[in-house]
PDB file of C-alpha atoms in Angstrom:
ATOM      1  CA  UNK V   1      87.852  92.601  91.258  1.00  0.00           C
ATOM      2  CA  UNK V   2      89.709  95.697  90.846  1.00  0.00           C
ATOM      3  CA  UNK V   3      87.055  98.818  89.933  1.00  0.00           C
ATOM      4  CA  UNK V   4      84.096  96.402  91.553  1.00  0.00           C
ATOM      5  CA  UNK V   5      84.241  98.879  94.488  1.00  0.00           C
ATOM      6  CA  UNK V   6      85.555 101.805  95.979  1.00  0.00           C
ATOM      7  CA  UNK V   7      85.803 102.033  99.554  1.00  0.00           C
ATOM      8  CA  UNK V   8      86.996  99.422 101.664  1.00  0.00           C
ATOM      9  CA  UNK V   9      85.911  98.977 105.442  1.00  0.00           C
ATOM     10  CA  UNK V  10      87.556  97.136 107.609  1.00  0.00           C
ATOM     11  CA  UNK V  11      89.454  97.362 111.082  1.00  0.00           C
ATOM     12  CA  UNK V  12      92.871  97.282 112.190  1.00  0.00           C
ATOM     13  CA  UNK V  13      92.513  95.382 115.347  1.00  0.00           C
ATOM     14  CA  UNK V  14      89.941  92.287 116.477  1.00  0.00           C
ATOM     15  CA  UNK V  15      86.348  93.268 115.906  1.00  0.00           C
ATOM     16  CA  UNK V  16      83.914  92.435 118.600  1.00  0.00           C
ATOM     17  CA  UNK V  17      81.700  89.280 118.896  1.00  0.00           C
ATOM     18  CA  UNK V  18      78.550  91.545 119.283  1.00  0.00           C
ATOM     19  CA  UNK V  19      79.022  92.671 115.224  1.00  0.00           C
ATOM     20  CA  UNK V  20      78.077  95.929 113.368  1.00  0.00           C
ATOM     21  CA  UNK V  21      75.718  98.654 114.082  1.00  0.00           C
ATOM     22  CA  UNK V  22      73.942  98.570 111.012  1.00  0.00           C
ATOM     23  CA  UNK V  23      70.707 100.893 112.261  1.00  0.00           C
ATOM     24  CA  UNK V  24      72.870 104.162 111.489  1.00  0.00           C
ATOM     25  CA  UNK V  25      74.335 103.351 108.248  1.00  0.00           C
ATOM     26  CA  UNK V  26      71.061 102.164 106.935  1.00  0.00           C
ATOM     27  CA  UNK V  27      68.806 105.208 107.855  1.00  0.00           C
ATOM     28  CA  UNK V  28      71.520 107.493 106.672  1.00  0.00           C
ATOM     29  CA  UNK V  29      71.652 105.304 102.961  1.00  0.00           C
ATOM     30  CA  UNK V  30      68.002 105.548 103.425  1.00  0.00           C
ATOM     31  CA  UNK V  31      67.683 109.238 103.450  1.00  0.00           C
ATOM     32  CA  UNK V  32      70.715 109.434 100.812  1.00  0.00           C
ATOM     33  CA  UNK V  33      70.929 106.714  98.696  1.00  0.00           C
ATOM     34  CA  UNK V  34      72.740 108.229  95.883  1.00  0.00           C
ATOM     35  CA  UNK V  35      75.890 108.909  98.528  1.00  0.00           C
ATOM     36  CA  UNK V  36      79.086 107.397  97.102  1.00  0.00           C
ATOM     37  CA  UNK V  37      80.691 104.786  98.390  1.00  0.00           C
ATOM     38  CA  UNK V  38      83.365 106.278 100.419  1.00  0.00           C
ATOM     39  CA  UNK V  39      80.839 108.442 102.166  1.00  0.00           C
ATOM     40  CA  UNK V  40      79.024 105.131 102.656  1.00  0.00           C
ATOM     41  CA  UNK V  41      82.081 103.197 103.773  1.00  0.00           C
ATOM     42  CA  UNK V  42      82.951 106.666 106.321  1.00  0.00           C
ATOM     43  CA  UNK V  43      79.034 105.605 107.905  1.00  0.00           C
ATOM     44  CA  UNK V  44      79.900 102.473 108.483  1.00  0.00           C
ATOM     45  CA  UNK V  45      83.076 103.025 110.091  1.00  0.00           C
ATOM     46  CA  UNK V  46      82.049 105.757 112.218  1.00  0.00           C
ATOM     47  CA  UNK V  47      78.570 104.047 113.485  1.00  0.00           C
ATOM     48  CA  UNK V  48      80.777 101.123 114.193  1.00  0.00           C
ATOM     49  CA  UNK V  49      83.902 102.495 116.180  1.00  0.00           C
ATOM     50  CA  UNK V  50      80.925 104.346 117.984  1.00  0.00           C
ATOM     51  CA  UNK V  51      79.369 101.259 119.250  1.00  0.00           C
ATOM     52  CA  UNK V  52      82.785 100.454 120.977  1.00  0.00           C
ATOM     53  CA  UNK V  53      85.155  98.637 118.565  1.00  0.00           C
ATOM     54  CA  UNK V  54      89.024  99.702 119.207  1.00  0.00           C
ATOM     55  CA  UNK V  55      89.640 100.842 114.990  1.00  0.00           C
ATOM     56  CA  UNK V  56      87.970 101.128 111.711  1.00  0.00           C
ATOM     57  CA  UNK V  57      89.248 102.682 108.951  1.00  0.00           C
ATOM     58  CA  UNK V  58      88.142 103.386 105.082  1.00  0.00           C
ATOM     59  CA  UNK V  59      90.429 102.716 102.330  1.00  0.00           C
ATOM     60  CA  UNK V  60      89.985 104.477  98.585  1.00  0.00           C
ATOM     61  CA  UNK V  61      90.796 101.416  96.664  1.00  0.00           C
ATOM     62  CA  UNK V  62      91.655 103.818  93.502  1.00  0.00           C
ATOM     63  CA  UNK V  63      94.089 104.740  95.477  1.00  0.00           C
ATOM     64  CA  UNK V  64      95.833 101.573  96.093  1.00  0.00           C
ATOM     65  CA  UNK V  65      97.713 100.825  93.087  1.00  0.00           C
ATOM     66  CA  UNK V  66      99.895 103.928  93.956  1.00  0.00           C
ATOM     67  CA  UNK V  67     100.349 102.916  97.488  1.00  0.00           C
ATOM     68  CA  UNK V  68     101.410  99.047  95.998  1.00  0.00           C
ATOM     69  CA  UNK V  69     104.007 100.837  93.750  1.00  0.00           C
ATOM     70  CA  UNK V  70     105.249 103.074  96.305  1.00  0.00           C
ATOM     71  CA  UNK V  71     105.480  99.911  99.055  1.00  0.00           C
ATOM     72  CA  UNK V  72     107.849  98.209  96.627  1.00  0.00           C
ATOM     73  CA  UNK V  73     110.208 101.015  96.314  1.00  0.00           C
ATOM     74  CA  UNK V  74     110.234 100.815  99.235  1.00  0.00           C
ATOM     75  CA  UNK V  75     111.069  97.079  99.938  1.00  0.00           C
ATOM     76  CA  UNK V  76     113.730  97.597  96.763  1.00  0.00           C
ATOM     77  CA  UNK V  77     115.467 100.198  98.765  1.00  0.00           C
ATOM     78  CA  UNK V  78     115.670  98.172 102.615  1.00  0.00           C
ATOM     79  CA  UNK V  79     116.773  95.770 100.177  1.00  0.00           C
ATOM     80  CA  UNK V  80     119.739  97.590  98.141  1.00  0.00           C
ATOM     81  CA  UNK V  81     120.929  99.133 101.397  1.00  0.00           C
ATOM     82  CA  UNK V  82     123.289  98.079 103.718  1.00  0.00           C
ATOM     83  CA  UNK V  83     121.506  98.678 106.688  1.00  0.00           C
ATOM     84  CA  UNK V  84     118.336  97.504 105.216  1.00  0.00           C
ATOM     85  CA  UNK V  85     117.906  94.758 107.885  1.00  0.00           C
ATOM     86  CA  UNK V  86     118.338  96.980 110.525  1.00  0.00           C
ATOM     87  CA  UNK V  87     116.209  99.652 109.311  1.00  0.00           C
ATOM     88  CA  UNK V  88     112.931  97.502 108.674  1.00  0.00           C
ATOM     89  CA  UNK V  89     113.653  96.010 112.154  1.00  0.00           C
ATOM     90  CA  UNK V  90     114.086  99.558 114.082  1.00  0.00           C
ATOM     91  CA  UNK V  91     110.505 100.585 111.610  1.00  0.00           C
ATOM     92  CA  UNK V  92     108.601  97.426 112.696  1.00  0.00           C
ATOM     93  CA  UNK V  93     109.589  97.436 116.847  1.00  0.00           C
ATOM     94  CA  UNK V  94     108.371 101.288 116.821  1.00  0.00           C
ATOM     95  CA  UNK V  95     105.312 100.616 114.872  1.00  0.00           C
ATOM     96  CA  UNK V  96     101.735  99.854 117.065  1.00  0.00           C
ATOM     97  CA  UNK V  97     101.251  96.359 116.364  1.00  0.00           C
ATOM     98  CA  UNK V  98      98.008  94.589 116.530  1.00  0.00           C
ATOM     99  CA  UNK V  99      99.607  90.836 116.749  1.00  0.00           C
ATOM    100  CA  UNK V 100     103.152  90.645 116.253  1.00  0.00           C
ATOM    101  CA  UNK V 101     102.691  89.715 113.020  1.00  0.00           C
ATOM    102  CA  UNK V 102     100.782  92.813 111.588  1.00  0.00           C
ATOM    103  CA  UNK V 103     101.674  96.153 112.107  1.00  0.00           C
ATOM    104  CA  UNK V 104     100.052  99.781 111.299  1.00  0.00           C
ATOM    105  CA  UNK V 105     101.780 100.310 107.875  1.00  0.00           C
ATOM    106  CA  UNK V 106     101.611 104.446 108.617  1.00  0.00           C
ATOM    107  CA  UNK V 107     103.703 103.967 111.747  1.00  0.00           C
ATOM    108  CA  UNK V 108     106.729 102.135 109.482  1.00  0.00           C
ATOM    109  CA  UNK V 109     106.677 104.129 106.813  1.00  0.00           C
ATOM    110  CA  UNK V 110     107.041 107.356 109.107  1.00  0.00           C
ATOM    111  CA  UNK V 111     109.968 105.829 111.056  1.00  0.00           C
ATOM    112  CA  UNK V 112     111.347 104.796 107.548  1.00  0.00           C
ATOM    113  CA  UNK V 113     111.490 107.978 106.155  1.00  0.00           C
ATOM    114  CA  UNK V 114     113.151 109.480 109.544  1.00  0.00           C
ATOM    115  CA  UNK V 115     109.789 110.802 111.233  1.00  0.00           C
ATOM    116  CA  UNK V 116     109.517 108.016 113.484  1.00  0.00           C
ATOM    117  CA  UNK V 117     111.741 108.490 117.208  1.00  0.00           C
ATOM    118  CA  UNK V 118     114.485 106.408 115.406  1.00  0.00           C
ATOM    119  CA  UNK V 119     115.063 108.515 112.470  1.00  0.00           C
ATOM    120  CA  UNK V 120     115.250 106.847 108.944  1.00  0.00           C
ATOM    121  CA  UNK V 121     119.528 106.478 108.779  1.00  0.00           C
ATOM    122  CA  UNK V 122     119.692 106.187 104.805  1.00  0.00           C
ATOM    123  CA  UNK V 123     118.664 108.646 102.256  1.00  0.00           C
ATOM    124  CA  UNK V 124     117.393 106.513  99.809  1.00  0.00           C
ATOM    125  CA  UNK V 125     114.728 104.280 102.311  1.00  0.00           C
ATOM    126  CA  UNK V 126     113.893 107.808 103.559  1.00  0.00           C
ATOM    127  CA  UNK V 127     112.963 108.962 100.268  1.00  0.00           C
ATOM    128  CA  UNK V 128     111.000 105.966  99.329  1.00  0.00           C
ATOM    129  CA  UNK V 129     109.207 106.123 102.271  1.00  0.00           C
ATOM    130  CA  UNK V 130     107.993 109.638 102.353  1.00  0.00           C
ATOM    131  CA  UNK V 131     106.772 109.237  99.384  1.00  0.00           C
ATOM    132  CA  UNK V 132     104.977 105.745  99.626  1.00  0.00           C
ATOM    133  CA  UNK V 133     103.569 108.110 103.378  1.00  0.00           C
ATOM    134  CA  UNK V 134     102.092 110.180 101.077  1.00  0.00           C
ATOM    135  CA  UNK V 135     100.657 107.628  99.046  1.00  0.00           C
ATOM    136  CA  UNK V 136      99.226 106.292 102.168  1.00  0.00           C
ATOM    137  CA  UNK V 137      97.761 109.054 102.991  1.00  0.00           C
ATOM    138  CA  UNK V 138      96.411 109.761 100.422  1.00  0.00           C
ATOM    139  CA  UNK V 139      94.355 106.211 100.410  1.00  0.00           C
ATOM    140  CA  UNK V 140      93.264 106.720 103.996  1.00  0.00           C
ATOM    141  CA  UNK V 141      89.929 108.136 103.361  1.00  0.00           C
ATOM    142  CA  UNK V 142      88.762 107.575 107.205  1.00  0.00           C
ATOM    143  CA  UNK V 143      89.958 106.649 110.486  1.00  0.00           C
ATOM    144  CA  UNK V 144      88.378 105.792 113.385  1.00  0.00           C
ATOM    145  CA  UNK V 145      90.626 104.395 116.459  1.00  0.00           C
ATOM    146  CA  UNK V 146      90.703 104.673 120.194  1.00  0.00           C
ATOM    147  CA  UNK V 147      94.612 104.803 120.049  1.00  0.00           C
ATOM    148  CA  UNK V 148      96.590 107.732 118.061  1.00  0.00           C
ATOM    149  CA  UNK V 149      99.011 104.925 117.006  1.00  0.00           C
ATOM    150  CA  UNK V 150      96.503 103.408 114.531  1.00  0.00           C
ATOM    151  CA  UNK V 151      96.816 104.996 110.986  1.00  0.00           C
ATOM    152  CA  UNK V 152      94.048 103.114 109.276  1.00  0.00           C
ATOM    153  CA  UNK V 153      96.066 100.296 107.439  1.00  0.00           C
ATOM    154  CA  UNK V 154      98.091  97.360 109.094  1.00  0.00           C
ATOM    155  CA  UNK V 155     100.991  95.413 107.248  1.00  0.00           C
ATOM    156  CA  UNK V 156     101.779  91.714 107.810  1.00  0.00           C
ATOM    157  CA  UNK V 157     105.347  91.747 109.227  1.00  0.00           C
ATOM    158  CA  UNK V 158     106.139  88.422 109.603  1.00  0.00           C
ATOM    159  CA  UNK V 159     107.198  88.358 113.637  1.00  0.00           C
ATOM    160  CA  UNK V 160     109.018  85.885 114.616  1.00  0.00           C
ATOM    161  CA  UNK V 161     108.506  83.600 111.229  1.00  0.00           C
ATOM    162  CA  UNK V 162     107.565  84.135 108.224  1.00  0.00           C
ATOM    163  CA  UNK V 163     104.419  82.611 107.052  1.00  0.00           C
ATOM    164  CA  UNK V 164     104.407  80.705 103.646  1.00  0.00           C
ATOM    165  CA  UNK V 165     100.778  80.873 103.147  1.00  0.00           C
ATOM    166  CA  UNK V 166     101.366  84.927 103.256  1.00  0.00           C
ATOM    167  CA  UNK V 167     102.579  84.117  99.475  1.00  0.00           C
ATOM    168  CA  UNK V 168      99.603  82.873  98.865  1.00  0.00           C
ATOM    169  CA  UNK V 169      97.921  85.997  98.308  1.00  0.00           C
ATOM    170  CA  UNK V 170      97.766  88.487  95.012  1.00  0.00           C
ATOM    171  CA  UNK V 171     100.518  90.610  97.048  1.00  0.00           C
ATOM    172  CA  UNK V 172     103.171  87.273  96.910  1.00  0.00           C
ATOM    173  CA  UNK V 173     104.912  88.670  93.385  1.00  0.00           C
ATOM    174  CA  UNK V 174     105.539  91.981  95.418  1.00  0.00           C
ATOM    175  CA  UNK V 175     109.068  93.458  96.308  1.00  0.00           C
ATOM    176  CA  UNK V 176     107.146  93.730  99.408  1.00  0.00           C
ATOM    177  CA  UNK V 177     106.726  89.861  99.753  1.00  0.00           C
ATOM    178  CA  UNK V 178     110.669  89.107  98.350  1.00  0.00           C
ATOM    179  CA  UNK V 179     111.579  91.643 101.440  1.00  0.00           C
ATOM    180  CA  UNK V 180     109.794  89.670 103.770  1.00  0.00           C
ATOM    181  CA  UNK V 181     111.340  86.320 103.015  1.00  0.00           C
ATOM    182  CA  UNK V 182     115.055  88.173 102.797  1.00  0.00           C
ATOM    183  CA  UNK V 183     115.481  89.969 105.928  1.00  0.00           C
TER     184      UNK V 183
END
């Protein structure tokens, strides 16, 4: 539940079979155990990515509900513009993808908001996405990959077909989620 935590750890890619290396994060807990979570959640990524996993990245979960806002300003402006379509599809075939299905959200929103080696093409999306970049940014606490192209955060994309158990989730009443299912 929201405010149950702060940090999130997770990783962008497939984890290994062999699990986490929990020796590290528990002798440094040990000899700080008043540490907050995000420095916490920054020992577990970094012990982890250091025992060979491809990415791990810490999220500030305060930090989200901006990011959610921003996303759907996003979606409403690929939405309202003309070239909306071909905008999100230029964003999502230059972003790393870990799938075809889920892409590193960082990547988008900086080809989005004209960044990216594609430019953004539409004032409005370009607006919307620097700003929800900066929001994204700003709820990357951590990042730990083995390729420059992971940001910390993947998206689901959809691919090739869109998923109906994606609106499933607490994201389904999202402009992000109506984008999805229009283009």
């Amino acid at each position: 539940a929201m405010g149950s935590a702060r940090a999130f750890v997770a990783a962008q890619d497939y984890e290994g079979a062999d699990g986490w290396e929990y020796t590290g994060v528990l002798s440094a807990l040990t000899a700080d155990p008043g540490m907050s979570g995000l420095t916490l959640g920054d020992h577990v990524a970094s012990t982890f990515r250091a025992s060979g996993d491809n990415t791990q990245s810490v999220t500030d979960l305060e930090a989200l509900p901006a990011l959610n806002d921003a996303l759907d300003r996003v979606a409403t402006a690929l939405m309202d513009s003309d070239r909306g379509a071909d905008l999100w599809e230029s964003a999502v075939s230059e972003a790393y993808t870990f799938d075809y299905t889920n892409s590193d959200l960082g990547n988008i929103l900086a080809a989005l908001s004209g960044a990216g080696a594609n430019g953004g093409g539409d004032a409005e999306v370009a607006a919307a996405a620097a700003e929800a970049l900066t929001a994204y940014d700003a709820a990357i606490f951590a990042n730990y990959a083995r390729t420059r192209q992971a940001t910390g955060l993947s998206i689901y994309v959809a691919g090739r077909r869109f998923d109906d158990q994606y609106l499933r989730g607490a994201w389904a009443d999202t402009k992000w989620a109506e984008m999805l299912q229009t283009f």
